[in-house]
């Protein structure tokens, strides 16, 4: 989610509800023993938007009363989240050679910035590539940093660049974002290709060949259907919800959820589109600034954060409660089964609701699922096992040698 194309910011934001976070303050949930011992992964972390901020460090603890970052190493290390997929998100511009070139430079810089940040804190977090890496890092007492791509727009008119990103460690790639691109139709745009474009079909083959996991969040229904039919490996949705519980094109309907499960895939449940997005002109303007927060000096950042939090106090971005989140999550689990659900809150990219404002609140989900009767084994699957299984499946279908 988050920031939209520079040339169509308003439309994309309104269509999509890209967004950043939420209200100040939040009672950190106590990390019960179950949550602490689980390997917990989130499949869509937009936190790299903060990595380049002047005066801000991923290694320091931040308070949401004075900052807007929804996670950092100390809050993860408290036992709330062991890791996840840090996204190389690229806002979409024009589908032209110049647009592609500019986007590619952006994506390469963001990918490098993630690598540099992980390296800088290498005693606390490690780069993960394949499925075996996450449990190994956890065993060594480190957090886990996989890398993903949100929006394949920077690849331009060739899928060959996917292999470059694969060599740089990317293992999960979303085909499209809030507007149609050269590969596929978006859930929040009018059909152009009626699914995947011819280039999009090449993209699927190349993803399978490279052993990378296909991410269908933001894809239109027709794209979802075609990805499911054409991919040789299971797919996942890194941050999506239930259309039966809130009718929005970004959410997946129950029939498709069953097909996804039957094909071995998983839906990583998110905090967005549980209810209406409250996106007025003021929020829209702030949103754009948040996406560029790394270009602001500390005083400008503080001003932005104050205005963001003031707006949250009167008009939260999402009109949704933690109870709605749990009801929709339980619905998704009941339809898909515990082998086909995972988590992708969309922190630092528009996610977060009252009661689930930041990473410190994640143990609440575990507590509630335990209360609903789910076993520790079920929780382990949903918090990481299913995602790691899908990574392994992608690796099994990889037909190149020396994937790293
Ligand atoms: Zn998104």
PDB file of N, CA, C and O in Angstrom, residues 67-123:
ATOM      1  N   UNK A  67       6.437   9.187  17.476  1.00  0.00           N
ATOM      2  CA  UNK A  67       6.959   8.717  16.198  1.00  0.00           C
ATOM      3  C   UNK A  67       5.856   7.927  15.494  1.00  0.00           C
ATOM      4  O   UNK A  67       4.805   7.666  16.091  1.00  0.00           O
ATOM      5  N   UNK A  68       6.084   7.588  14.248  1.00  0.00           N
ATOM      6  CA  UNK A  68       5.047   6.840  13.540  1.00  0.00           C
ATOM      7  C   UNK A  68       5.502   5.456  13.087  1.00  0.00           C
ATOM      8  O   UNK A  68       4.697   4.688  12.578  1.00  0.00           O
ATOM      9  N   UNK A  69       6.762   5.137  13.288  1.00  0.00           N
ATOM     10  CA  UNK A  69       7.234   3.804  12.899  1.00  0.00           C
ATOM     11  C   UNK A  69       6.563   2.756  13.791  1.00  0.00           C
ATOM     12  O   UNK A  69       6.560   2.879  15.012  1.00  0.00           O
ATOM     13  N   UNK A  70       6.029   1.719  13.143  1.00  0.00           N
ATOM     14  CA  UNK A  70       5.266   0.721  13.896  1.00  0.00           C
ATOM     15  C   UNK A  70       6.100  -0.445  14.389  1.00  0.00           C
ATOM     16  O   UNK A  70       5.597  -1.309  15.100  1.00  0.00           O
ATOM     17  N   UNK A  71       7.355  -0.482  13.981  1.00  0.00           N
ATOM     18  CA  UNK A  71       8.250  -1.479  14.550  1.00  0.00           C
ATOM     19  C   UNK A  71       9.682  -1.008  14.424  1.00  0.00           C
ATOM     20  O   UNK A  71      10.005  -0.129  13.627  1.00  0.00           O
ATOM     21  N   UNK A  72      10.513  -1.584  15.248  1.00  0.00           N
ATOM     22  CA  UNK A  72      11.953  -1.372  15.231  1.00  0.00           C
ATOM     23  C   UNK A  72      12.565  -2.583  15.925  1.00  0.00           C
ATOM     24  O   UNK A  72      11.830  -3.443  16.442  1.00  0.00           O
ATOM     25  N   UNK A  73      13.871  -2.677  15.944  1.00  0.00           N
ATOM     26  CA  UNK A  73      14.495  -3.885  16.508  1.00  0.00           C
ATOM     27  C   UNK A  73      14.115  -4.121  17.972  1.00  0.00           C
ATOM     28  O   UNK A  73      13.762  -5.243  18.327  1.00  0.00           O
ATOM     29  N   UNK A  74      14.153  -3.097  18.851  1.00  0.00           N
ATOM     30  CA  UNK A  74      13.797  -3.392  20.240  1.00  0.00           C
ATOM     31  C   UNK A  74      12.365  -3.896  20.415  1.00  0.00           C
ATOM     32  O   UNK A  74      12.120  -4.825  21.190  1.00  0.00           O
ATOM     33  N   UNK A  75      11.435  -3.304  19.675  1.00  0.00           N
ATOM     34  CA  UNK A  75      10.050  -3.760  19.827  1.00  0.00           C
ATOM     35  C   UNK A  75       9.858  -5.157  19.247  1.00  0.00           C
ATOM     36  O   UNK A  75       9.007  -5.907  19.715  1.00  0.00           O
ATOM     37  N   UNK A  76      10.629  -5.519  18.239  1.00  0.00           N
ATOM     38  CA  UNK A  76      10.594  -6.897  17.737  1.00  0.00           C
ATOM     39  C   UNK A  76      11.257  -7.831  18.755  1.00  0.00           C
ATOM     40  O   UNK A  76      10.735  -8.905  19.070  1.00  0.00           O
ATOM     41  N   UNK A  77      12.406  -7.395  19.270  1.00  0.00           N
ATOM     42  CA  UNK A  77      13.174  -8.251  20.182  1.00  0.00           C
ATOM     43  C   UNK A  77      12.431  -8.547  21.484  1.00  0.00           C
ATOM     44  O   UNK A  77      12.727  -9.543  22.155  1.00  0.00           O
ATOM     45  N   UNK A  78      11.510  -7.709  21.846  1.00  0.00           N
ATOM     46  CA  UNK A  78      10.734  -7.969  23.058  1.00  0.00           C
ATOM     47  C   UNK A  78       9.974  -9.291  22.988  1.00  0.00           C
ATOM     48  O   UNK A  78       9.415  -9.746  23.979  1.00  0.00           O
ATOM     49  N   UNK A  79       9.953  -9.856  21.791  1.00  0.00           N
ATOM     50  CA  UNK A  79       9.265 -11.139  21.626  1.00  0.00           C
ATOM     51  C   UNK A  79       8.009 -11.010  20.808  1.00  0.00           C
ATOM     52  O   UNK A  79       7.243 -11.960  20.659  1.00  0.00           O
ATOM     53  N   UNK A  80       7.790  -9.858  20.263  1.00  0.00           N
ATOM     54  CA  UNK A  80       6.543  -9.619  19.549  1.00  0.00           C
ATOM     55  C   UNK A  80       6.558 -10.132  18.115  1.00  0.00           C
ATOM     56  O   UNK A  80       5.557 -10.603  17.620  1.00  0.00           O
ATOM     57  N   UNK A  81       7.711  -9.987  17.458  1.00  0.00           N
ATOM     58  CA  UNK A  81       7.809 -10.414  16.063  1.00  0.00           C
ATOM     59  C   UNK A  81       9.248 -10.820  15.782  1.00  0.00           C
ATOM     60  O   UNK A  81      10.179 -10.060  16.028  1.00  0.00           O
ATOM     61  N   UNK A  82       9.420 -12.038  15.234  1.00  0.00           N
ATOM     62  CA  UNK A  82      10.777 -12.526  14.979  1.00  0.00           C
ATOM     63  C   UNK A  82      11.336 -12.069  13.646  1.00  0.00           C
ATOM     64  O   UNK A  82      12.537 -12.167  13.414  1.00  0.00           O
ATOM     65  N   UNK A  83      10.466 -11.614  12.771  1.00  0.00           N
ATOM     66  CA  UNK A  83      10.977 -11.150  11.488  1.00  0.00           C
ATOM     67  C   UNK A  83       9.903 -11.109  10.438  1.00  0.00           C
ATOM     68  O   UNK A  83       8.716 -11.156  10.735  1.00  0.00           O
ATOM     69  N   UNK A  84      10.351 -11.022   9.192  1.00  0.00           N
ATOM     70  CA  UNK A  84       9.389 -10.972   8.103  1.00  0.00           C
ATOM     71  C   UNK A  84      10.038 -10.533   6.818  1.00  0.00           C
ATOM     72  O   UNK A  84      11.261 -10.558   6.681  1.00  0.00           O
ATOM     73  N   UNK A  85       9.179 -10.128   5.913  1.00  0.00           N
ATOM     74  CA  UNK A  85       9.622  -9.712   4.573  1.00  0.00           C
ATOM     75  C   UNK A  85       9.612  -8.194   4.502  1.00  0.00           C
ATOM     76  O   UNK A  85       8.550  -7.571   4.551  1.00  0.00           O
ATOM     77  N   UNK A  86      10.799  -7.621   4.360  1.00  0.00           N
ATOM     78  CA  UNK A  86      10.941  -6.170   4.244  1.00  0.00           C
ATOM     79  C   UNK A  86      10.810  -5.813   2.760  1.00  0.00           C
ATOM     80  O   UNK A  86      11.531  -6.340   1.914  1.00  0.00           O
ATOM     81  N   UNK A  87       9.870  -4.911   2.487  1.00  0.00           N
ATOM     82  CA  UNK A  87       9.448  -4.701   1.103  1.00  0.00           C
ATOM     83  C   UNK A  87      10.249  -3.627   0.379  1.00  0.00           C
ATOM     84  O   UNK A  87      10.490  -2.542   0.914  1.00  0.00           O
ATOM     85  N   UNK A  88      10.623  -3.968  -0.847  1.00  0.00           N
ATOM     86  CA  UNK A  88      11.105  -2.973  -1.809  1.00  0.00           C
ATOM     87  C   UNK A  88       9.857  -2.486  -2.535  1.00  0.00           C
ATOM     88  O   UNK A  88       9.408  -3.095  -3.504  1.00  0.00           O
ATOM     89  N   UNK A  89       9.266  -1.436  -2.012  1.00  0.00           N
ATOM     90  CA  UNK A  89       8.057  -0.892  -2.621  1.00  0.00           C
ATOM     91  C   UNK A  89       8.427   0.242  -3.572  1.00  0.00           C
ATOM     92  O   UNK A  89       9.203   1.122  -3.210  1.00  0.00           O
ATOM     93  N   UNK A  90       7.858   0.203  -4.758  1.00  0.00           N
ATOM     94  CA  UNK A  90       8.102   1.278  -5.721  1.00  0.00           C
ATOM     95  C   UNK A  90       6.783   1.894  -6.147  1.00  0.00           C
ATOM     96  O   UNK A  90       5.913   1.189  -6.674  1.00  0.00           O
ATOM     97  N   UNK A  91       6.627   3.197  -5.930  1.00  0.00           N
ATOM     98  CA  UNK A  91       5.429   3.865  -6.429  1.00  0.00           C
ATOM     99  C   UNK A  91       5.441   3.870  -7.950  1.00  0.00           C
ATOM    100  O   UNK A  91       6.497   4.016  -8.563  1.00  0.00           O
ATOM    101  N   UNK A  92       4.270   3.692  -8.494  1.00  0.00           N
ATOM    102  CA  UNK A  92       4.220   3.558  -9.947  1.00  0.00           C
ATOM    103  C   UNK A  92       4.064   4.891 -10.651  1.00  0.00           C
ATOM    104  O   UNK A  92       3.254   5.716 -10.262  1.00  0.00           O
ATOM    105  N   UNK A  93       4.842   5.057 -11.691  1.00  0.00           N
ATOM    106  CA  UNK A  93       4.733   6.215 -12.571  1.00  0.00           C
ATOM    107  C   UNK A  93       4.318   5.758 -13.956  1.00  0.00           C
ATOM    108  O   UNK A  93       3.680   4.707 -14.098  1.00  0.00           O
ATOM    109  N   UNK A  94       4.678   6.508 -14.955  1.00  0.00           N
ATOM    110  CA  UNK A  94       4.263   6.174 -16.319  1.00  0.00           C
ATOM    111  C   UNK A  94       4.909   4.894 -16.842  1.00  0.00           C
ATOM    112  O   UNK A  94       6.050   4.575 -16.513  1.00  0.00           O
ATOM    113  N   UNK A  95       4.158   4.170 -17.673  1.00  0.00           N
ATOM    114  CA  UNK A  95       4.647   2.924 -18.264  1.00  0.00           C
ATOM    115  C   UNK A  95       5.443   3.254 -19.534  1.00  0.00           C
ATOM    116  O   UNK A  95       5.064   2.919 -20.638  1.00  0.00           O
ATOM    117  N   UNK A  96       6.565   3.921 -19.301  1.00  0.00           N
ATOM    118  CA  UNK A  96       7.427   4.372 -20.407  1.00  0.00           C
ATOM    119  C   UNK A  96       8.864   3.996 -20.063  1.00  0.00           C
ATOM    120  O   UNK A  96       9.188   3.731 -18.900  1.00  0.00           O
ATOM    121  N   UNK A  97       9.737   4.004 -21.064  1.00  0.00           N
ATOM    122  CA  UNK A  97      11.148   3.681 -20.777  1.00  0.00           C
ATOM    123  C   UNK A  97      11.730   4.570 -19.674  1.00  0.00           C
ATOM    124  O   UNK A  97      12.446   4.090 -18.794  1.00  0.00           O
ATOM    125  N   UNK A  98      11.426   5.861 -19.712  1.00  0.00           N
ATOM    126  CA  UNK A  98      11.938   6.753 -18.667  1.00  0.00           C
ATOM    127  C   UNK A  98      11.352   6.411 -17.304  1.00  0.00           C
ATOM    128  O   UNK A  98      12.050   6.425 -16.285  1.00  0.00           O
ATOM    129  N   UNK A  99      10.056   6.141 -17.295  1.00  0.00           N
ATOM    130  CA  UNK A  99       9.397   5.771 -16.034  1.00  0.00           C
ATOM    131  C   UNK A  99      10.001   4.498 -15.463  1.00  0.00           C
ATOM    132  O   UNK A  99      10.287   4.400 -14.262  1.00  0.00           O
ATOM    133  N   UNK A 100      10.214   3.516 -16.335  1.00  0.00           N
ATOM    134  CA  UNK A 100      10.811   2.249 -15.878  1.00  0.00           C
ATOM    135  C   UNK A 100      12.234   2.470 -15.330  1.00  0.00           C
ATOM    136  O   UNK A 100      12.606   1.913 -14.290  1.00  0.00           O
ATOM    137  N   UNK A 101      12.994   3.289 -16.027  1.00  0.00           N
ATOM    138  CA  UNK A 101      14.392   3.506 -15.610  1.00  0.00           C
ATOM    139  C   UNK A 101      14.445   4.186 -14.242  1.00  0.00           C
ATOM    140  O   UNK A 101      15.245   3.814 -13.370  1.00  0.00           O
ATOM    141  N   UNK A 102      13.580   5.161 -14.066  1.00  0.00           N
ATOM    142  CA  UNK A 102      13.536   5.870 -12.785  1.00  0.00           C
ATOM    143  C   UNK A 102      13.105   4.920 -11.660  1.00  0.00           C
ATOM    144  O   UNK A 102      13.664   4.916 -10.564  1.00  0.00           O
ATOM    145  N   UNK A 103      12.108   4.104 -11.948  1.00  0.00           N
ATOM    146  CA  UNK A 103      11.603   3.157 -10.948  1.00  0.00           C
ATOM    147  C   UNK A 103      12.660   2.117 -10.591  1.00  0.00           C
ATOM    148  O   UNK A 103      12.801   1.719  -9.437  1.00  0.00           O
ATOM    149  N   UNK A 104      13.407   1.696 -11.586  1.00  0.00           N
ATOM    150  CA  UNK A 104      14.441   0.691 -11.324  1.00  0.00           C
ATOM    151  C   UNK A 104      15.527   1.264 -10.414  1.00  0.00           C
ATOM    152  O   UNK A 104      15.982   0.591  -9.479  1.00  0.00           O
ATOM    153  N   UNK A 105      15.895   2.505 -10.665  1.00  0.00           N
ATOM    154  CA  UNK A 105      16.897   3.129  -9.781  1.00  0.00           C
ATOM    155  C   UNK A 105      16.373   3.206  -8.354  1.00  0.00           C
ATOM    156  O   UNK A 105      17.090   2.926  -7.388  1.00  0.00           O
ATOM    157  N   UNK A 106      15.116   3.570  -8.218  1.00  0.00           N
ATOM    158  CA  UNK A 106      14.496   3.642  -6.887  1.00  0.00           C
ATOM    159  C   UNK A 106      14.526   2.274  -6.204  1.00  0.00           C
ATOM    160  O   UNK A 106      14.917   2.146  -5.041  1.00  0.00           O
ATOM    161  N   UNK A 107      14.094   1.242  -6.930  1.00  0.00           N
ATOM    162  CA  UNK A 107      13.986  -0.095  -6.336  1.00  0.00           C
ATOM    163  C   UNK A 107      15.359  -0.638  -5.960  1.00  0.00           C
ATOM    164  O   UNK A 107      15.533  -1.256  -4.903  1.00  0.00           O
ATOM    165  N   UNK A 108      16.338  -0.393  -6.824  1.00  0.00           N
ATOM    166  CA  UNK A 108      17.694  -0.877  -6.508  1.00  0.00           C
ATOM    167  C   UNK A 108      18.242  -0.183  -5.264  1.00  0.00           C
ATOM    168  O   UNK A 108      18.887  -0.808  -4.418  1.00  0.00           O
ATOM    169  N   UNK A 109      17.952   1.109  -5.149  1.00  0.00           N
ATOM    170  CA  UNK A 109      18.428   1.846  -3.975  1.00  0.00           C
ATOM    171  C   UNK A 109      17.740   1.348  -2.707  1.00  0.00           C
ATOM    172  O   UNK A 109      18.364   1.184  -1.655  1.00  0.00           O
ATOM    173  N   UNK A 110      16.445   1.090  -2.802  1.00  0.00           N
ATOM    174  CA  UNK A 110      15.703   0.610  -1.630  1.00  0.00           C
ATOM    175  C   UNK A 110      16.191  -0.779  -1.211  1.00  0.00           C
ATOM    176  O   UNK A 110      16.344  -1.071  -0.022  1.00  0.00           O
ATOM    177  N   UNK A 111      16.441  -1.628  -2.193  1.00  0.00           N
ATOM    178  CA  UNK A 111      16.941  -2.970  -1.903  1.00  0.00           C
ATOM    179  C   UNK A 111      18.295  -2.899  -1.200  1.00  0.00           C
ATOM    180  O   UNK A 111      18.542  -3.581  -0.193  1.00  0.00           O
ATOM    181  N   UNK A 112      19.143  -2.033  -1.704  1.00  0.00           N
ATOM    182  CA  UNK A 112      20.471  -1.857  -1.106  1.00  0.00           C
ATOM    183  C   UNK A 112      20.356  -1.293   0.312  1.00  0.00           C
ATOM    184  O   UNK A 112      21.084  -1.702   1.226  1.00  0.00           O
ATOM    185  N   UNK A 113      19.422  -0.381   0.490  1.00  0.00           N
ATOM    186  CA  UNK A 113      19.234   0.218   1.814  1.00  0.00           C
ATOM    187  C   UNK A 113      18.781  -0.832   2.842  1.00  0.00           C
ATOM    188  O   UNK A 113      19.204  -0.806   4.001  1.00  0.00           O
ATOM    189  N   UNK A 114      17.938  -1.741   2.412  1.00  0.00           N
ATOM    190  CA  UNK A 114      17.534  -2.832   3.311  1.00  0.00           C
ATOM    191  C   UNK A 114      18.759  -3.670   3.674  1.00  0.00           C
ATOM    192  O   UNK A 114      19.003  -3.973   4.851  1.00  0.00           O
ATOM    193  N   UNK A 115      19.545  -4.035   2.659  1.00  0.00           N
ATOM    194  CA  UNK A 115      20.746  -4.842   2.916  1.00  0.00           C
ATOM    195  C   UNK A 115      21.685  -4.132   3.894  1.00  0.00           C
ATOM    196  O   UNK A 115      22.219  -4.746   4.830  1.00  0.00           O
ATOM    197  N   UNK A 116      21.888  -2.839   3.668  1.00  0.00           N
ATOM    198  CA  UNK A 116      22.823  -2.090   4.522  1.00  0.00           C
ATOM    199  C   UNK A 116      22.313  -2.002   5.952  1.00  0.00           C
ATOM    200  O   UNK A 116      23.091  -2.061   6.913  1.00  0.00           O
ATOM    201  N   UNK A 117      21.000  -1.849   6.088  1.00  0.00           N
ATOM    202  CA  UNK A 117      20.421  -1.757   7.437  1.00  0.00           C
ATOM    203  C   UNK A 117      20.567  -3.090   8.173  1.00  0.00           C
ATOM    204  O   UNK A 117      20.923  -3.120   9.356  1.00  0.00           O
ATOM    205  N   UNK A 118      20.299  -4.174   7.470  1.00  0.00           N
ATOM    206  CA  UNK A 118      20.442  -5.496   8.096  1.00  0.00           C
ATOM    207  C   UNK A 118      21.899  -5.744   8.463  1.00  0.00           C
ATOM    208  O   UNK A 118      22.204  -6.239   9.559  1.00  0.00           O
ATOM    209  N   UNK A 119      22.797  -5.378   7.591  1.00  0.00           N
ATOM    210  CA  UNK A 119      24.225  -5.564   7.874  1.00  0.00           C
ATOM    211  C   UNK A 119      24.657  -4.731   9.076  1.00  0.00           C
ATOM    212  O   UNK A 119      25.424  -5.204   9.928  1.00  0.00           O
ATOM    213  N   UNK A 120      24.158  -3.507   9.129  1.00  0.00           N
ATOM    214  CA  UNK A 120      24.548  -2.605  10.222  1.00  0.00           C
ATOM    215  C   UNK A 120      24.186  -3.184  11.587  1.00  0.00           C
ATOM    216  O   UNK A 120      24.895  -2.995  12.571  1.00  0.00           O
ATOM    217  N   UNK A 121      23.051  -3.877  11.620  1.00  0.00           N
ATOM    218  CA  UNK A 121      22.614  -4.471  12.886  1.00  0.00           C
ATOM    219  C   UNK A 121      22.763  -5.989  12.851  1.00  0.00           C
ATOM    220  O   UNK A 121      21.937  -6.731  13.382  1.00  0.00           O
ATOM    221  N   UNK A 122      23.830  -6.439  12.219  1.00  0.00           N
ATOM    222  CA  UNK A 122      24.036  -7.856  11.978  1.00  0.00           C
ATOM    223  C   UNK A 122      24.174  -8.719  13.217  1.00  0.00           C
ATOM    224  O   UNK A 122      24.063  -9.940  13.139  1.00  0.00           O
ATOM    225  N   UNK A 123      24.405  -8.101  14.358  1.00  0.00           N
ATOM    226  CA  UNK A 123      24.462  -8.894  15.587  1.00  0.00           C
ATOM    227  C   UNK A 123      23.054  -9.154  16.146  1.00  0.00           C
ATOM    228  O   UNK A 123      22.893  -9.955  17.063  1.00  0.00           O
TER     229      UNK A 123
END
